[in-house]
Coordinates of C-alpha atoms in Angstrom, one line a residue:
X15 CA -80.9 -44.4 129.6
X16 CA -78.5 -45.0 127.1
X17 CA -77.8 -49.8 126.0
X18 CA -75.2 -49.6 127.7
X19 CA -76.6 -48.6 131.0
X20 CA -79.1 -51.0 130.0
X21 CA -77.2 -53.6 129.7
X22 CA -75.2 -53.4 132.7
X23 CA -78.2 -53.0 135.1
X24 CA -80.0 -56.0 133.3
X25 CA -76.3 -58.0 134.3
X26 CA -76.9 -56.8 137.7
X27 CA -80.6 -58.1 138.0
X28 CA -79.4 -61.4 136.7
X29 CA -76.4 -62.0 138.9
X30 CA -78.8 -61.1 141.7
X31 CA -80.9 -63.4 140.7
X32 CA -77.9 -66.0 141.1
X33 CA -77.4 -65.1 144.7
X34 CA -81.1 -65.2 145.8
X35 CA -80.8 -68.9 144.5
X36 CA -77.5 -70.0 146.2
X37 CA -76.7 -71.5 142.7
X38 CA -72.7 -70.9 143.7
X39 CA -71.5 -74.1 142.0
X40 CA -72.4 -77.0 139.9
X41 CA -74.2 -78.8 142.5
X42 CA -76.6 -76.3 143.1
X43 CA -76.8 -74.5 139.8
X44 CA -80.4 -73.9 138.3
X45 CA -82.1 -73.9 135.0
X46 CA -83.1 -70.6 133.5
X47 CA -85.9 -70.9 133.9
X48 CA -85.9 -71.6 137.5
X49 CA -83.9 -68.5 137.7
X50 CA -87.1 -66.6 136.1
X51 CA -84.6 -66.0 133.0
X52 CA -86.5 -66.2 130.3
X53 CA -83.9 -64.8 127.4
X54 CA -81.1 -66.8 127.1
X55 CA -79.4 -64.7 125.3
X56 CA -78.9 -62.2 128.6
X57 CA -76.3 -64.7 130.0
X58 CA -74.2 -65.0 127.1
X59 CA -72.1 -61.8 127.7
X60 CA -71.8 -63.2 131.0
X61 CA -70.8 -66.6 130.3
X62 CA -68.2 -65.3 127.9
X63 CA -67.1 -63.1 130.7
X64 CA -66.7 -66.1 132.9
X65 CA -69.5 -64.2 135.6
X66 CA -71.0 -67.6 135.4
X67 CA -70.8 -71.6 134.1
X68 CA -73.0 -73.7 132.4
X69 CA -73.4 -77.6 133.7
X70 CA -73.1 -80.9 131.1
X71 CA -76.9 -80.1 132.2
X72 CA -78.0 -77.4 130.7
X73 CA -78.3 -75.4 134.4
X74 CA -75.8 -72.4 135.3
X75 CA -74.5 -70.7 138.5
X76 CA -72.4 -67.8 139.5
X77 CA -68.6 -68.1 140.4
X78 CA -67.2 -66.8 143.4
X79 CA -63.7 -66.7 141.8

């Protein structure tokens, strides 16, 4: 398995992990740690990306857009 395979399926795993919560927007968003997310720097790439959005809170969930 090449990084970038890598990468992608550990994007996958994550955003899964954002629909098996329901955190769809900011009023149910979730820490990363209740997300079992436990390196932050997995969701920068899909921050940038605009995947997902961070709260004023420190909590993030995945946009339907």
């Amino acid at each position: 398995m090449n990084v970038v395979t890598a990468i992608l399926m550990n994007k996958k795993k994550i955003i899964k992990l954002f629909e098996v919560s329901k955190a769809y927007s900011a009023d149910s968003a979730k820490s990363l740690d209740e997300l079992g997310i436990f390196n932050p720097d997995a969701t920068f790439e899909l921050l940038y990306d605009n995947v997902i959005s961070a709260t004023e809170d420190g909590k993030y969930y995945l946009n339907k857009n």
